[in-house]
Short mmCIF file of N, CA and C and ligand atoms in Angstrom, two decimals:
data_model
loop_
_atom_site.label_atom_id
_atom_site.label_comp_id
_atom_site.label_asym_id
_atom_site.label_seq_id
_atom_site.Cartn_x
_atom_site.Cartn_y
_atom_site.Cartn_z
N MET A 1 95.92 109.17 77.32
CA MET A 1 96.73 109.28 75.81
C MET A 1 98.26 109.59 76.90
N LYS A 2 99.24 109.63 76.44
CA LYS A 2 100.55 109.82 77.00
C LYS A 2 101.09 111.37 76.76
N ILE A 3 101.24 111.91 77.64
CA ILE A 3 101.69 113.66 77.31
C ILE A 3 103.02 113.41 76.75
N GLN A 4 103.34 114.08 76.19
CA GLN A 4 104.49 113.94 75.11
C GLN A 4 105.16 115.63 74.98
N PRO A 5 106.31 116.09 74.69
CA PRO A 5 106.89 116.96 74.08
C PRO A 5 106.54 117.30 72.93
N THR A 6 105.96 118.32 72.79
CA THR A 6 105.47 119.19 71.25
C THR A 6 106.49 120.11 70.81
N LYS A 7 107.53 120.42 71.53
CA LYS A 7 108.65 121.75 71.30
C LYS A 7 109.40 121.76 72.44
N LEU A 8 110.93 121.44 72.13
CA LEU A 8 112.36 122.27 72.75
C LEU A 8 112.37 122.99 72.30
N GLU A 9 112.83 124.15 73.41
CA GLU A 9 113.51 125.07 72.76
C GLU A 9 114.20 126.05 73.79
N LEU A 10 115.43 126.16 72.89
CA LEU A 10 116.25 126.73 74.20
C LEU A 10 116.05 128.84 73.93
N VAL A 11 115.60 128.72 75.41
CA VAL A 11 115.10 130.42 75.48
C VAL A 11 115.83 131.64 75.84
N ASP A 12 116.81 130.95 76.69
CA ASP A 12 117.84 132.35 76.68
C ASP A 12 119.20 131.22 76.71
N ALA A 13 120.20 132.16 77.55
CA ALA A 13 121.36 131.54 77.71
C ALA A 13 121.46 130.28 78.75
N ASN A 14 120.67 130.17 79.72
CA ASN A 14 120.51 128.82 80.41
C ASN A 14 119.18 128.39 80.87
N ARG A 15 118.16 128.66 79.66
CA ARG A 15 116.70 128.21 79.79
C ARG A 15 116.73 127.35 78.93
N LEU A 16 115.92 125.89 79.40
CA LEU A 16 114.89 125.31 78.15
C LEU A 16 113.57 125.40 78.24
N ARG A 17 112.73 125.25 77.33
CA ARG A 17 111.47 125.34 77.56
C ARG A 17 110.92 124.44 76.90
N ILE A 18 110.03 123.74 77.58
CA ILE A 18 109.37 122.74 76.95
C ILE A 18 107.87 122.80 77.04
N HIS A 19 107.18 123.08 75.48
CA HIS A 19 105.75 122.74 75.29
C HIS A 19 105.28 121.23 75.08
N TRP A 20 104.47 120.91 75.87
CA TRP A 20 103.37 119.65 76.20
C TRP A 20 102.72 119.65 75.70
N SER A 21 102.13 118.29 74.91
CA SER A 21 100.93 117.72 74.35
C SER A 21 99.75 118.24 75.07
N ASP A 22 99.39 118.50 76.48
CA ASP A 22 98.48 118.99 77.15
C ASP A 22 98.39 120.38 77.22
N GLY A 23 99.62 120.99 76.52
CA GLY A 23 99.19 122.78 76.94
C GLY A 23 100.35 123.13 77.78
N GLN A 24 100.78 122.05 78.30
CA GLN A 24 101.44 123.13 79.59
C GLN A 24 102.99 123.39 78.70
N VAL A 25 103.30 124.50 79.51
CA VAL A 25 104.93 124.83 79.30
C VAL A 25 105.52 125.12 80.37
N ARG A 26 106.42 124.52 80.25
CA ARG A 26 107.94 124.25 81.34
C ARG A 26 108.71 125.03 81.33
N ASP A 27 109.75 125.34 82.28
CA ASP A 27 111.57 126.30 81.69
C ASP A 27 111.82 125.44 82.26
N TYR A 28 112.62 125.36 82.35
CA TYR A 28 114.02 124.53 83.11
C TYR A 28 115.49 125.28 82.59
N ALA A 29 115.68 125.29 84.22
CA ALA A 29 117.34 126.31 83.90
C ALA A 29 118.46 124.98 83.84
N PHE A 30 119.41 124.86 82.99
CA PHE A 30 120.34 124.31 82.72
C PHE A 30 120.88 123.75 83.91
N ARG A 31 121.01 124.27 85.07
CA ARG A 31 121.77 123.94 86.12
C ARG A 31 120.77 122.95 86.74
N GLU A 32 119.28 122.73 86.82
CA GLU A 32 118.75 122.26 87.56
C GLU A 32 118.30 120.63 86.39
N LEU A 33 118.55 121.00 85.94
CA LEU A 33 118.66 119.58 85.11
C LEU A 33 119.99 118.51 85.21
N ARG A 34 120.49 119.34 85.14
CA ARG A 34 122.62 119.03 85.43
C ARG A 34 122.40 118.52 87.06
N ASP A 35 121.99 119.09 87.81
CA ASP A 35 121.72 118.21 89.09
C ASP A 35 121.50 117.63 89.54
N ALA A 36 120.10 117.40 88.26
CA ALA A 36 119.10 116.74 88.73
C ALA A 36 119.10 115.36 87.94
N CYS A 37 120.50 115.22 87.47
CA CYS A 37 120.78 113.77 86.61
C CYS A 37 120.96 112.50 86.99
N PRO A 38 120.31 111.75 86.35
CA PRO A 38 119.46 110.34 87.02
C PRO A 38 120.39 109.26 87.28
N CYS A 39 121.73 110.08 86.10
CA CYS A 39 122.51 108.83 85.67
C CYS A 39 123.37 107.93 86.97
N ALA A 40 123.80 106.74 86.81
CA ALA A 40 124.32 105.96 88.14
C ALA A 40 125.49 107.34 89.04
N THR A 41 126.36 107.66 87.79
CA THR A 41 127.43 108.32 88.72
C THR A 41 127.09 109.22 89.65
N CYS A 42 126.29 110.24 89.00
CA CYS A 42 125.78 111.64 89.63
C CYS A 42 124.62 111.33 91.09
N ARG A 43 123.81 110.19 90.58
CA ARG A 43 122.96 109.57 92.12
C ARG A 43 124.14 109.38 92.73
N GLU A 44 124.85 108.61 92.57
CA GLU A 44 126.11 108.29 93.92
C GLU A 44 126.80 109.32 94.28
N LYS A 45 126.89 110.00 93.36
CA LYS A 45 127.75 111.52 93.81
C LYS A 45 126.77 112.15 94.70
N ARG A 46 125.41 112.01 94.91
CA ARG A 46 124.72 113.25 95.41
C ARG A 46 123.79 112.52 96.92
N ASN A 47 123.94 111.05 96.80
CA ASN A 47 123.96 110.98 98.10
C ASN A 47 125.36 109.50 98.87
N ALA A 48 126.52 110.36 98.65
CA ALA A 48 127.89 110.17 99.01
C ALA A 48 127.51 111.16 100.30
N PRO A 49 128.30 111.11 101.84
CA PRO A 49 128.14 111.82 102.65
C PRO A 49 129.21 112.77 102.31
N PRO A 50 128.75 114.20 102.79
CA PRO A 50 129.26 115.18 102.78
C PRO A 50 130.86 115.22 103.30
N PRO A 51 131.56 115.96 102.56
CA PRO A 51 133.20 115.46 102.83
C PRO A 51 133.03 116.25 104.18
N PRO A 52 134.27 116.46 105.17
CA PRO A 52 134.55 116.31 106.15
C PRO A 52 134.58 117.98 105.88
N ALA A 53 134.12 118.65 107.16
CA ALA A 53 134.20 120.12 107.45
C ALA A 53 135.20 121.24 107.28
N THR A 54 136.50 120.25 106.89
CA THR A 54 137.91 120.79 106.95
C THR A 54 138.21 121.13 105.64
N MET A 55 137.23 120.28 104.46
CA MET A 55 137.57 120.08 102.82
C MET A 55 136.59 121.29 102.30
N LEU A 56 137.25 122.28 102.10
CA LEU A 56 136.60 123.58 101.69
C LEU A 56 136.57 123.10 99.77
N PRO A 57 135.26 123.21 99.16
CA PRO A 57 134.77 123.03 97.92
C PRO A 57 135.41 124.77 97.10
N VAL A 58 136.34 123.80 95.82
CA VAL A 58 136.88 124.69 95.04
C VAL A 58 136.14 124.79 93.76
N ILE A 59 136.26 125.91 93.18
CA ILE A 59 135.44 126.03 92.15
C ILE A 59 136.42 125.54 90.75
N SER A 60 135.91 124.40 90.61
CA SER A 60 136.40 123.54 88.96
C SER A 60 136.63 124.76 87.93
N GLU A 61 137.57 124.44 86.87
CA GLU A 61 137.29 125.18 86.07
C GLU A 61 135.73 124.76 85.49
N ALA A 62 135.21 123.51 85.48
CA ALA A 62 134.05 123.58 84.90
C ALA A 62 133.17 124.34 85.06
N ASP A 63 133.20 124.40 86.35
CA ASP A 63 132.28 125.16 87.19
C ASP A 63 132.34 126.80 86.99
N MET A 64 133.31 127.03 86.36
CA MET A 64 133.44 128.60 85.77
C MET A 64 132.62 129.33 84.49
N ARG A 65 132.54 128.13 83.97
CA ARG A 65 132.53 128.14 82.88
C ARG A 65 131.06 128.02 82.20
N PRO A 66 130.28 129.07 81.82
CA PRO A 66 128.55 128.82 81.36
C PRO A 66 128.38 127.08 81.55
N LEU A 67 127.00 126.88 82.15
CA LEU A 67 126.41 125.07 81.77
C LEU A 67 125.79 125.47 80.42
N ARG A 68 126.14 124.84 79.51
CA ARG A 68 124.51 124.93 78.49
C ARG A 68 124.26 123.52 77.93
N ILE A 69 123.25 123.58 77.66
CA ILE A 69 122.88 122.48 76.47
C ILE A 69 123.58 122.36 75.52
N THR A 70 124.19 120.97 74.85
CA THR A 70 124.39 120.92 73.76
C THR A 70 123.78 120.08 72.73
N ALA A 71 123.04 119.14 73.87
CA ALA A 71 122.53 118.53 72.47
C ALA A 71 121.19 117.78 72.92
N MET A 72 120.23 117.46 72.26
CA MET A 72 119.01 116.40 73.55
C MET A 72 118.87 115.96 72.28
N LYS A 73 118.23 114.37 72.77
CA LYS A 73 117.69 113.49 71.83
C LYS A 73 116.97 112.11 72.45
N PRO A 74 116.02 112.52 71.81
CA PRO A 74 115.26 111.64 71.96
C PRO A 74 115.86 110.17 72.50
N VAL A 75 114.97 109.40 73.82
CA VAL A 75 115.22 107.93 73.93
C VAL A 75 114.34 106.95 73.94
N GLY A 76 114.07 106.17 72.74
CA GLY A 76 113.11 105.85 72.49
C GLY A 76 111.34 106.49 72.73
N SER A 77 110.01 105.84 73.28
CA SER A 77 109.47 107.33 73.65
C SER A 77 108.74 107.80 75.23
N TYR A 78 110.25 107.55 75.87
CA TYR A 78 109.72 107.78 77.34
C TYR A 78 110.39 108.80 77.65
N ALA A 79 112.00 108.88 77.11
CA ALA A 79 113.07 109.75 77.88
C ALA A 79 113.62 110.96 76.96
N TYR A 80 114.35 111.12 77.16
CA TYR A 80 115.30 111.89 76.34
C TYR A 80 117.01 111.81 77.42
N SER A 81 118.15 112.31 76.36
CA SER A 81 118.88 112.00 76.98
C SER A 81 119.92 113.44 76.98
N ILE A 82 120.47 114.00 77.47
CA ILE A 82 120.91 115.34 77.42
C ILE A 82 122.27 115.51 77.55
N ASP A 83 122.84 116.13 76.27
CA ASP A 83 124.44 116.34 76.57
C ASP A 83 124.88 117.76 77.09
N PHE A 84 125.70 118.20 78.00
CA PHE A 84 125.73 119.12 78.78
C PHE A 84 126.91 119.60 78.13
N SER A 85 127.42 120.97 78.65
CA SER A 85 129.15 121.44 77.88
C SER A 85 129.83 120.93 78.76
N ASP A 86 129.88 120.63 79.76
CA ASP A 86 130.33 119.96 80.78
C ASP A 86 131.40 118.94 80.16
N GLY A 87 130.64 118.16 79.41
CA GLY A 87 131.06 116.63 78.92
C GLY A 87 129.86 115.47 79.31
N HIS A 88 129.03 116.22 79.99
CA HIS A 88 128.20 115.05 80.79
C HIS A 88 127.06 114.72 79.51
N SER A 89 126.76 113.54 79.39
CA SER A 89 125.71 113.34 78.67
C SER A 89 125.17 111.82 78.87
N THR A 90 125.36 111.32 80.00
CA THR A 90 125.07 110.11 80.33
C THR A 90 123.88 110.16 81.31
N GLY A 91 123.11 111.21 81.17
CA GLY A 91 121.82 110.86 81.89
C GLY A 91 120.88 110.98 80.64
N ILE A 92 119.75 110.12 81.54
CA ILE A 92 118.43 109.82 80.89
C ILE A 92 117.41 110.10 81.26
N TYR A 93 116.62 111.35 80.75
CA TYR A 93 115.33 111.98 81.56
C TYR A 93 113.96 111.35 81.16
N THR A 94 113.82 110.80 82.28
CA THR A 94 112.09 110.37 81.69
C THR A 94 111.06 111.50 81.54
N LEU A 95 110.31 111.42 80.83
CA LEU A 95 108.94 112.39 80.54
C LEU A 95 108.73 112.49 81.98
N GLU A 96 108.35 111.51 82.61
CA GLU A 96 107.60 111.78 83.64
C GLU A 96 108.53 112.52 84.45
N SER A 97 110.16 112.29 84.75
CA SER A 97 110.88 113.11 85.82
C SER A 97 110.82 114.80 85.06
N LEU A 98 110.69 114.54 84.34
CA LEU A 98 110.98 116.19 83.71
C LEU A 98 109.78 117.05 83.52
N ARG A 99 108.45 116.36 83.87
CA ARG A 99 107.23 116.95 83.94
C ARG A 99 106.99 117.40 85.65
N GLU A 100 107.96 116.70 86.31
CA GLU A 100 107.91 117.52 88.01
C GLU A 100 109.32 118.50 88.49
N MET A 101 110.02 118.50 87.04
CA MET A 101 110.90 119.54 87.32
C MET A 101 110.87 120.77 86.61
N GLY A 102 111.19 121.76 87.10
CA GLY A 102 111.05 123.15 86.27
C GLY A 102 110.27 123.79 86.54
N GLN A 103 110.02 125.12 86.06
CA GLN A 103 108.73 125.87 86.25
C GLN A 103 107.85 125.99 85.52
N PRO A 104 106.39 126.26 85.74
CA PRO A 104 105.49 126.35 84.46
C PRO A 104 105.47 127.63 84.07
N VAL A 105 105.47 127.67 82.86
CA VAL A 105 104.97 129.15 82.06
C VAL A 105 103.89 129.74 82.34
N THR A 106 103.37 130.71 82.50
CA THR A 106 102.10 131.18 82.64
C THR A 106 101.86 131.75 81.29
N LYS A 107 100.98 131.33 80.32
CA LYS A 107 100.47 132.36 79.44
C LYS A 107 99.92 133.70 79.77
N GLU A 108 100.19 134.53 78.80
CA GLU A 108 99.89 135.89 78.90
C GLU A 108 98.39 136.32 78.18
ZN1 LIG B 201 125.03 111.71 85.80
#
């Protein structure tokens, strides 16, 4: 049987919690999900060579605003698309990749 999310909840201002059909519960920081965005543009950005050392990164206006998940929609039965508050919404997160991310929550 395929393992599926049974419940998605936002536990605080920067964390998503997914309950899985096998009983596992995992917490995901919004930033972790955003940084792992599997869309072609983000993959390209991550694989790009680092900028020359003389180019110091600046904090963009978007970086200063707290990152949030504004929507999450199932894509077929195998993935979720996630809309982020920075306007990015092209990432399709497969269930397999979501199982590999995040931190398991231990039940009390
Ligand atoms: Zn992306």
